[in-house]
Short mmCIF file of C-alpha atoms in Angstrom, two decimals:
data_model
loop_
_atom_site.label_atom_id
_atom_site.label_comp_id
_atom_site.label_asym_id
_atom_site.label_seq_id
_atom_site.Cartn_x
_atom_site.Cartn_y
_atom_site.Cartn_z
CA UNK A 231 31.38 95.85 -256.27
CA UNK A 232 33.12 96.22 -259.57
CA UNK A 233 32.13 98.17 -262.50
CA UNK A 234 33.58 97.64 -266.23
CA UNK A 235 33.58 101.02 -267.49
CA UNK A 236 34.11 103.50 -270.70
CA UNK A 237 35.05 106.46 -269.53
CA UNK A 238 33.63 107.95 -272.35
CA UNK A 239 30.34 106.40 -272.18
CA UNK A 240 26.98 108.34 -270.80
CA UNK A 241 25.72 104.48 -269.81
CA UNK A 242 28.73 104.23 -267.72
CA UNK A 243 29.12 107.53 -266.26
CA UNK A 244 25.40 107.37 -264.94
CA UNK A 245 26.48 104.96 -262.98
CA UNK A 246 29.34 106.71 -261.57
CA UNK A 247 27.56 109.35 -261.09
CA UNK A 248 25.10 107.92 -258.63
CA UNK A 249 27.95 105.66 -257.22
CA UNK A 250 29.15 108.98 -256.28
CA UNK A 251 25.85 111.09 -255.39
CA UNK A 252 25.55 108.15 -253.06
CA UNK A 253 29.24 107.76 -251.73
CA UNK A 254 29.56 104.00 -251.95
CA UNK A 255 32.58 102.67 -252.76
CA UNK A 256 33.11 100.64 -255.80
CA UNK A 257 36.18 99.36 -257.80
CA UNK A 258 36.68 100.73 -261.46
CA UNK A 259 38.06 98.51 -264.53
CA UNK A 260 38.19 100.55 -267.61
CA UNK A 261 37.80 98.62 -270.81
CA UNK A 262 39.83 99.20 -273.14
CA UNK A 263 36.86 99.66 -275.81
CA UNK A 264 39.06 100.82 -279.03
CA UNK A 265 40.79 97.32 -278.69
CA UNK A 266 37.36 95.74 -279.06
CA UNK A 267 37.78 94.82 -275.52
CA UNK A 268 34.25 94.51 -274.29
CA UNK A 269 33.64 92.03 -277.43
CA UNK A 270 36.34 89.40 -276.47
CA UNK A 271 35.07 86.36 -274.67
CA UNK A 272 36.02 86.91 -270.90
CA UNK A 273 33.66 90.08 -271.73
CA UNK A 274 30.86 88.44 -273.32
CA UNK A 275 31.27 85.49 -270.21
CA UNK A 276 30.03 88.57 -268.45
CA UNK A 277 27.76 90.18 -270.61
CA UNK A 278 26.13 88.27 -273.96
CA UNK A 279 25.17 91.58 -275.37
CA UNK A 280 29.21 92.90 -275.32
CA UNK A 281 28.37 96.17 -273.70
CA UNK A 282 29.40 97.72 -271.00
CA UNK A 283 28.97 99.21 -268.04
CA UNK A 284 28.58 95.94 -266.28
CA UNK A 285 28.32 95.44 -262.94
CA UNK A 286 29.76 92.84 -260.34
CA UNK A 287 28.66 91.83 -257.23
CA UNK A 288 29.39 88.99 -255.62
CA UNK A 289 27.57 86.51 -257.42
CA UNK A 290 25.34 88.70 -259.58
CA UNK A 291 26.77 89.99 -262.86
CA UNK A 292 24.24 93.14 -263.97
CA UNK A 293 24.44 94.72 -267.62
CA UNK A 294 22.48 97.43 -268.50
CA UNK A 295 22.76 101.28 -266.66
CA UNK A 296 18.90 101.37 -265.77
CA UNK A 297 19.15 97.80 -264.64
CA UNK A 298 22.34 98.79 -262.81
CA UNK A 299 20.72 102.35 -261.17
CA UNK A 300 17.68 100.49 -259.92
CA UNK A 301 20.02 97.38 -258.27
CA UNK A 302 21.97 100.37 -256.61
CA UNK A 303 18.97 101.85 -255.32
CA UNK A 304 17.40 99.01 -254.20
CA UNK A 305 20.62 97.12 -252.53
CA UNK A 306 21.65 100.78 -250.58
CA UNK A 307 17.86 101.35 -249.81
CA UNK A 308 17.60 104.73 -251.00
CA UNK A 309 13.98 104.87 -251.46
CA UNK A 310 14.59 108.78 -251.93
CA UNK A 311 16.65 108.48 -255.45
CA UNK A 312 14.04 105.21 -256.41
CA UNK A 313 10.49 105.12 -254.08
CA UNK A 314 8.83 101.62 -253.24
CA UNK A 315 5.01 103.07 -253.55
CA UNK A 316 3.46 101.83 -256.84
CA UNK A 317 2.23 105.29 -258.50
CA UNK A 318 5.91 106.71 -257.48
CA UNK A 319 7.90 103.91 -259.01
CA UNK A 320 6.08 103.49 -261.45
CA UNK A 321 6.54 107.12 -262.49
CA UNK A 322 10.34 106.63 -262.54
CA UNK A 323 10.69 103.96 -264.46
CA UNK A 324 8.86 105.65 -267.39
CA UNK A 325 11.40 108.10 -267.58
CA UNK A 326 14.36 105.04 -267.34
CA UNK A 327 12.41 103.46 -270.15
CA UNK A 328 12.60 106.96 -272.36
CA UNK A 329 16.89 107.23 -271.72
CA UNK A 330 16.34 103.27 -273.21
CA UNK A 331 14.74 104.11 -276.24
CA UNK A 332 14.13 107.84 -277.24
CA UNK A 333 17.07 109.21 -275.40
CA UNK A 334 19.28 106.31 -277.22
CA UNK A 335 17.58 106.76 -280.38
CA UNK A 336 17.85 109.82 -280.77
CA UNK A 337 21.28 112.09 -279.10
CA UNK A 338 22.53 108.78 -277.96
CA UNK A 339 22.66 107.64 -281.74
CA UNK A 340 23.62 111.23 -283.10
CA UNK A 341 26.56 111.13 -280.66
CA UNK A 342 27.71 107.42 -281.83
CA UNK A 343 27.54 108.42 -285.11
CA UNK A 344 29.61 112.05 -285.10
CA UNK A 345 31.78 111.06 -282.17
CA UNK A 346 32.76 107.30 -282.70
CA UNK A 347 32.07 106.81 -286.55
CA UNK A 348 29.40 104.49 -285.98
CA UNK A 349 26.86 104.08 -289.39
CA UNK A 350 23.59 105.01 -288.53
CA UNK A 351 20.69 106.51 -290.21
CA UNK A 352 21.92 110.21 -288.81
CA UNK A 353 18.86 112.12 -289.88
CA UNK A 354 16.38 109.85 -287.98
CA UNK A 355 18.51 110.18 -285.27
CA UNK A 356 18.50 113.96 -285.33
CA UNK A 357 14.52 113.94 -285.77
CA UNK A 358 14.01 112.07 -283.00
CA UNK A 359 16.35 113.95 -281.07
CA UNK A 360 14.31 117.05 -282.05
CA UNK A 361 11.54 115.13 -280.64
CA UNK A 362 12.33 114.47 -277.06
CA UNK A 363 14.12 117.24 -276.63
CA UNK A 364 10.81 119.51 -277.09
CA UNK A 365 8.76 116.81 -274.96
CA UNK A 366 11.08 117.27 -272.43
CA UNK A 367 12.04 120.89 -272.73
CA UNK A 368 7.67 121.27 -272.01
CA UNK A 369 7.92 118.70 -269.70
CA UNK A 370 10.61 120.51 -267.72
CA UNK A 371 8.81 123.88 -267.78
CA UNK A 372 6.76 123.66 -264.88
CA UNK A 373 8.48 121.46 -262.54
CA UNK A 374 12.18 120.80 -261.52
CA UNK A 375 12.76 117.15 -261.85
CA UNK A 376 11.24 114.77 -264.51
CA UNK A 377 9.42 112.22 -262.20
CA UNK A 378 9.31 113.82 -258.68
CA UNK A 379 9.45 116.65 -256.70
CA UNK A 380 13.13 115.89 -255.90
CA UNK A 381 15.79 114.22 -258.36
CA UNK A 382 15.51 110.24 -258.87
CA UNK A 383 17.31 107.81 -260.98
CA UNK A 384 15.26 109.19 -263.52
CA UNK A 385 16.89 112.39 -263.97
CA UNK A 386 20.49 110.45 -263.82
CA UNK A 387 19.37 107.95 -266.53
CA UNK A 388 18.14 110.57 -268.82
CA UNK A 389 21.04 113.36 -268.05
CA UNK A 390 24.09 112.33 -270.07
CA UNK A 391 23.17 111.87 -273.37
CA UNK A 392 21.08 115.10 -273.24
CA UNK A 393 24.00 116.48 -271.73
CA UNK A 394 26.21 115.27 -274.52
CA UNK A 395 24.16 116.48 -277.00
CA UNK A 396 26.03 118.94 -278.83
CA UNK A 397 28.31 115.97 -279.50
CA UNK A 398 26.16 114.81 -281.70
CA UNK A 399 25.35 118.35 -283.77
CA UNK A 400 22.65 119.15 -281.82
CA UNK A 401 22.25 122.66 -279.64
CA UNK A 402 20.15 123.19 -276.24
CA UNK A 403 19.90 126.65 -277.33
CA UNK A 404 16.63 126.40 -278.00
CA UNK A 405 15.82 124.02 -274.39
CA UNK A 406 16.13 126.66 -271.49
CA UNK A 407 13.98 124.52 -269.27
CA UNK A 408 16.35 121.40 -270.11
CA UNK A 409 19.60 123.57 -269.66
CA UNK A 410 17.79 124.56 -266.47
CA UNK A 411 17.64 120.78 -265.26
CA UNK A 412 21.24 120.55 -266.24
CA UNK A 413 22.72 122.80 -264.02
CA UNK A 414 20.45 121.82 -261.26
CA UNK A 415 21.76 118.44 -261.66
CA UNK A 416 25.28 119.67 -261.68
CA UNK A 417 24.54 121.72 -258.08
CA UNK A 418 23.73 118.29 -256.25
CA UNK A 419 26.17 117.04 -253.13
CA UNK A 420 29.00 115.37 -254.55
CA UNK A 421 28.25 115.66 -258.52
CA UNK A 422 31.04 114.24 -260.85
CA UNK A 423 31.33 114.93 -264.47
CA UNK A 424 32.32 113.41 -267.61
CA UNK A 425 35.09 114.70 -270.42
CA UNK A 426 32.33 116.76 -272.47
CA UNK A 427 29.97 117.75 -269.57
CA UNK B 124 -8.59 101.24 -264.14
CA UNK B 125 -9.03 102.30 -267.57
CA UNK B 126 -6.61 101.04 -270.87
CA UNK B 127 -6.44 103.03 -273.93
CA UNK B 128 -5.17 100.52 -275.97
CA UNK B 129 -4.83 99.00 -279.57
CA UNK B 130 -5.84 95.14 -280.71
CA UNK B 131 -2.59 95.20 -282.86
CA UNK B 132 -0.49 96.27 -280.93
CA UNK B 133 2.02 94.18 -279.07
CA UNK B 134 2.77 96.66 -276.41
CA UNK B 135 -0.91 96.83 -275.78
CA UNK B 136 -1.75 93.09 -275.51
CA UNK B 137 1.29 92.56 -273.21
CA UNK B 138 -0.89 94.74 -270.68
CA UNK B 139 -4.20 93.31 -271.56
CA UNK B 140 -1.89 89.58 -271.12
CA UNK B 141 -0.77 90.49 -267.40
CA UNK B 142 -4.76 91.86 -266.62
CA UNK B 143 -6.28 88.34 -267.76
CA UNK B 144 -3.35 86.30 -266.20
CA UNK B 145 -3.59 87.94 -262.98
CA UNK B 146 -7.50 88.15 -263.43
CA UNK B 147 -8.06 91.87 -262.79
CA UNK B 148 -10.99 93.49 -264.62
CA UNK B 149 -10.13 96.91 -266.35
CA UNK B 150 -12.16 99.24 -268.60
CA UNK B 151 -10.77 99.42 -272.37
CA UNK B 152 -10.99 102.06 -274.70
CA UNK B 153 -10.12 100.78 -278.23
CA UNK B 154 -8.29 104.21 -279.59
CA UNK B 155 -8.69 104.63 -283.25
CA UNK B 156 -5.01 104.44 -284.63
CA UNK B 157 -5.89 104.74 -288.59
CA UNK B 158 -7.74 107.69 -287.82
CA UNK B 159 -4.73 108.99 -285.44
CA UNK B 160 -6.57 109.09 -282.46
CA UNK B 161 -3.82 108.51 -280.45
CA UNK B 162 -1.83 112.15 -281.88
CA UNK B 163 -4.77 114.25 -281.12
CA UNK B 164 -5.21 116.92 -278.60
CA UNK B 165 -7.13 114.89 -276.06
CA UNK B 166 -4.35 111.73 -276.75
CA UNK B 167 -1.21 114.00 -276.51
CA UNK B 168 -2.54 115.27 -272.80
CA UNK B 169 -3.50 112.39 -271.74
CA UNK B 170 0.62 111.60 -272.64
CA UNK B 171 2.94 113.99 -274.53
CA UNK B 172 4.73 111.06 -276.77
CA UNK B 173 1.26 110.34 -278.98
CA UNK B 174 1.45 106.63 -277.93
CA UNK B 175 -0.54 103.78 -276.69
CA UNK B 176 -1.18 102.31 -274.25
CA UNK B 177 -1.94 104.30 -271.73
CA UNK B 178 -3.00 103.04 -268.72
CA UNK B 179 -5.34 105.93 -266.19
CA UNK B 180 -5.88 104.44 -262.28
CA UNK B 181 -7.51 107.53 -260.90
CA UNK B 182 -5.40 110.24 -260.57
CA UNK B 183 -2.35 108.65 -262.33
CA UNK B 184 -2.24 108.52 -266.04
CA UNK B 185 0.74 106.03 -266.94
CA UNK B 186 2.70 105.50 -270.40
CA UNK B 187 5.15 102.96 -271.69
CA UNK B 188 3.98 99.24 -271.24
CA UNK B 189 6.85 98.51 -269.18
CA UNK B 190 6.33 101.09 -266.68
CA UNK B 191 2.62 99.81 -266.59
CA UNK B 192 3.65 96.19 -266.01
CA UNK B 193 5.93 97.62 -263.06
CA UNK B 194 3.19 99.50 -261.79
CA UNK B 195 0.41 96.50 -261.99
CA UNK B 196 2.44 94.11 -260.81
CA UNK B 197 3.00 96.59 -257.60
CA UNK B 198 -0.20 97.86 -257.22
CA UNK B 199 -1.75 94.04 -257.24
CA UNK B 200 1.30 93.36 -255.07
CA UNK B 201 2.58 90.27 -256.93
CA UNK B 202 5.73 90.05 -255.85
CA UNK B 203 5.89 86.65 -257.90
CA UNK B 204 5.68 88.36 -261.19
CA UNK B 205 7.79 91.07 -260.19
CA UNK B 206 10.31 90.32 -256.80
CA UNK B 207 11.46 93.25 -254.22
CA UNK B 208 14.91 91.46 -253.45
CA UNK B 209 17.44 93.37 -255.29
CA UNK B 210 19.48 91.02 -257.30
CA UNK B 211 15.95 89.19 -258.53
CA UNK B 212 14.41 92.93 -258.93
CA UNK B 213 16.89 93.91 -261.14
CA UNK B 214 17.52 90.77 -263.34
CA UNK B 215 13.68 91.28 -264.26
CA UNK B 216 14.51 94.58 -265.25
CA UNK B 217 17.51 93.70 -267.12
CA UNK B 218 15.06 92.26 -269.27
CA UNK B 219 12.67 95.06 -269.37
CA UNK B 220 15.27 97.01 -271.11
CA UNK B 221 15.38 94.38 -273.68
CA UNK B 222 12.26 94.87 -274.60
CA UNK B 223 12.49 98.90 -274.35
CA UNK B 224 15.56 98.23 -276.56
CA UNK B 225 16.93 95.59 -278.87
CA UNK B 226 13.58 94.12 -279.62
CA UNK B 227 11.99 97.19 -279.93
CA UNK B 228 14.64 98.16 -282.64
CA UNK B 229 14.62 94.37 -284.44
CA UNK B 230 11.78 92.51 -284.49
CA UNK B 231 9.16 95.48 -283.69
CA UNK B 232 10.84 97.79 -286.19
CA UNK B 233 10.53 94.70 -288.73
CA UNK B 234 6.63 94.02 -288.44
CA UNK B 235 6.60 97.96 -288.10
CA UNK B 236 7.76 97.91 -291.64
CA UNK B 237 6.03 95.30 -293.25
CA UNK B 238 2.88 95.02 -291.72
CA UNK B 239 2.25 99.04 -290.62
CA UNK B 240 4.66 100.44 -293.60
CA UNK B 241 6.98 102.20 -291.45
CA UNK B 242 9.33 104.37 -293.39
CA UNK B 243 12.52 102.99 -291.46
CA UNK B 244 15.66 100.94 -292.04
CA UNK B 245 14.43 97.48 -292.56
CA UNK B 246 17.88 95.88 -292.88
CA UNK B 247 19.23 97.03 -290.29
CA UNK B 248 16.10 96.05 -288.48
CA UNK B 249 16.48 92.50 -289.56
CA UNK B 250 20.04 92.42 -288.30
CA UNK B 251 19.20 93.55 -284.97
CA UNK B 252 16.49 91.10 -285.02
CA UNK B 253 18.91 88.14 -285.88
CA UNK B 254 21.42 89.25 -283.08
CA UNK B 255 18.59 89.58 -280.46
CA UNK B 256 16.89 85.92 -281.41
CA UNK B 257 19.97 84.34 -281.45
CA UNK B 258 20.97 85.61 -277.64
CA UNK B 259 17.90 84.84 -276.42
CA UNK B 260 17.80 81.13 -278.17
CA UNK B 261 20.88 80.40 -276.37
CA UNK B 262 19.66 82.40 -272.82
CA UNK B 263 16.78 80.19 -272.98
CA UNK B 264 18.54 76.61 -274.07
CA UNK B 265 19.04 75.68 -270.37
CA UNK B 266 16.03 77.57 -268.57
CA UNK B 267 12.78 77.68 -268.53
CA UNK B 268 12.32 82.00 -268.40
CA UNK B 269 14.11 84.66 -269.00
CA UNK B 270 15.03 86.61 -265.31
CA UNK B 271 13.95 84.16 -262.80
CA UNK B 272 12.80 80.12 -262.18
CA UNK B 273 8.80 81.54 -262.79
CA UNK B 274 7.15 83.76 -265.24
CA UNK B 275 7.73 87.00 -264.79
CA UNK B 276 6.89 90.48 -266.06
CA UNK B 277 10.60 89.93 -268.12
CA UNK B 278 8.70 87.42 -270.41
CA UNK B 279 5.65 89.00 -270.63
CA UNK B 280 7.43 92.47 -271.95
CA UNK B 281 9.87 90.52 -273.70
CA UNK B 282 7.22 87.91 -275.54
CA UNK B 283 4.63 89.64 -277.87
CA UNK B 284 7.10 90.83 -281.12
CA UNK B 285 9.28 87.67 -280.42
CA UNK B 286 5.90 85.63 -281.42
CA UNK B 287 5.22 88.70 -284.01
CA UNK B 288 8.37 88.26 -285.78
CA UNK B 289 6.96 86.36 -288.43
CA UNK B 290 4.93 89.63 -289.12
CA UNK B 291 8.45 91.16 -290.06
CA UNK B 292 9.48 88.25 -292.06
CA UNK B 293 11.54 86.55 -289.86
CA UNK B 294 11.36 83.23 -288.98
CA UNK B 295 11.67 81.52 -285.95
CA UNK B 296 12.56 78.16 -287.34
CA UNK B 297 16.67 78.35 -285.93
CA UNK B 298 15.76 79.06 -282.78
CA UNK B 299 13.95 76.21 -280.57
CA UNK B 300 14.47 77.54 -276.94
CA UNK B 301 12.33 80.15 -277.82
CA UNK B 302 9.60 78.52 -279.57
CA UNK B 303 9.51 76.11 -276.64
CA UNK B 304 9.34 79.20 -274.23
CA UNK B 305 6.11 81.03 -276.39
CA UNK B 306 4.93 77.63 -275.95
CA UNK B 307 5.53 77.68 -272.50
CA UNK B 308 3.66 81.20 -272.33
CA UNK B 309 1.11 80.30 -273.92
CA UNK B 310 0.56 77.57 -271.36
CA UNK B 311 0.21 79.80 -268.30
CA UNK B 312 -3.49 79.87 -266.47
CA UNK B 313 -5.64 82.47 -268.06
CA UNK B 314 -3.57 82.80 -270.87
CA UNK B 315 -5.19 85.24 -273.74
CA UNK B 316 -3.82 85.43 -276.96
CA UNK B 317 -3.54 88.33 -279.61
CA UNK B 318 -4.41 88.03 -283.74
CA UNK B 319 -1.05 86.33 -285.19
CA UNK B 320 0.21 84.96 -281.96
#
């Protein structure tokens, strides 16, 4: 298995992360992103949308990090991090769906925008930032994980960019239950971080 | 099963689609979205973000289309809309995410705009828009669907604000694979359709 990486990126590093949480072996080719290099056309061979992480395997050519979480789980059949029962799954892949949009939308576009430069409408995105973080600051106050009573690729898709907020102006301060989550996330078997987490 | 759902809204008739093609009777419950029904107290328990649809099964009370297309096509085991083998799993899903995502933020953010008069950055909604048609105009110009040889819950998620776009005031004229493929949608057994599709 290969991965095209960013180092920097939260898409990326959620897949390292469970690479790691799951000790399987991969091989890592950082792309060199300042030199445009994930827009040139051996990149977009691999991936139409010119975004990384991308994944190899044999034949199959994955973009996308929920895509990419779920094909982990599935391929290493670890029905603990991603369950098979309908109501279960099901329950997961909401929260994969929220790191897609609100998650991105909101400190995943603040971040883009303070960190990299990129023009965006920065007030919506620090709205809707506002937004999920209190959903999931309340969501988080009675339980430990966001879909299950144990951590799932949920929790991994939705961790860096709330992680990485404050790279993008905005302070947990006012999230206990989601800095809570955080450090619970950080005390699992063989975590790895990210420069900024 | 019970759908709290909206006639106009494209995340809510690409449930009500997947019910009617794979013939399973449901209870709906029209929610009155002019009068806010879906941001009041009973709404916001029954889920947090103030959105519809919502599907309820019982105990389970499920947001986000996607996630209930995941969990229909599980629950009715149709492992033809929606495979178990990894590789196939996660191409649909790929696609999922397309629909959580870049359509979402171009041609759903358009019609959002003109049709619902959404306070939100219509240009940069109609640029996203362009760069989403024109990737999946030339994803579709040698096959038939989106993730896999069949239909799948990929074009269903992916389909209803494609065929809206006009609603945003963009035209579908330059790109043919995709008009072919509504057409081809709109060819499947039990097919129902939606006002301005």
């Amino acid at each position: 298995m290969e991965l095209y990486d960013l180092e920097l990126s939260g898409n990326c590093y959620k897949v390292r992360l469970f690479l790691a949480l799951i000790q399987q072996p991969y091989t890592l080719h950082p792309v060199d992103f300042l030199e445009g290099e994930h827009k040139n056309d051996k990149s977009i061979e691999r991936n139409a949308f010119g975004e990384i992480p991308v994944l190899v395997d044999g034949d199959l050519t994955l973009r996308d990090s929920q895509a990419i979480l779920v094909y982990l789980a599935r391929k290493f059949n670890r029905t603990d991090w991603y369950p098979t029962t309908p109501a279960d799954e099901a329950k997961v892949v909401q929260w994969l769906m929220v790191a897609e949009s609100e998650i991105a939308r909101g400190p995943n576009d603040a971040r883009l925008h303070d960190k990299f430069g990129y023009e965006l409408d920065i007030d919506t995105a620090r709205e809707k930032s506002t937004r999920i973080l209190t959903i999931l600051d309340y969501h988080l106050s009675d339980r430990d994980w966001l879909a299950l009573d144990r951590p799932t690729i949920a929790d991994l898709a939705c961790f860096p960019y709330v992680a990485l907020s404050h790279e993008g102006g905005i302070s947990l301060e006012s999230y206990p239950s989601i800095q809570s989550w955080i450090e619970r996330i950080k005390a699992l078997p063989n975590f790895v971080s990210m420069p900024a987490i």
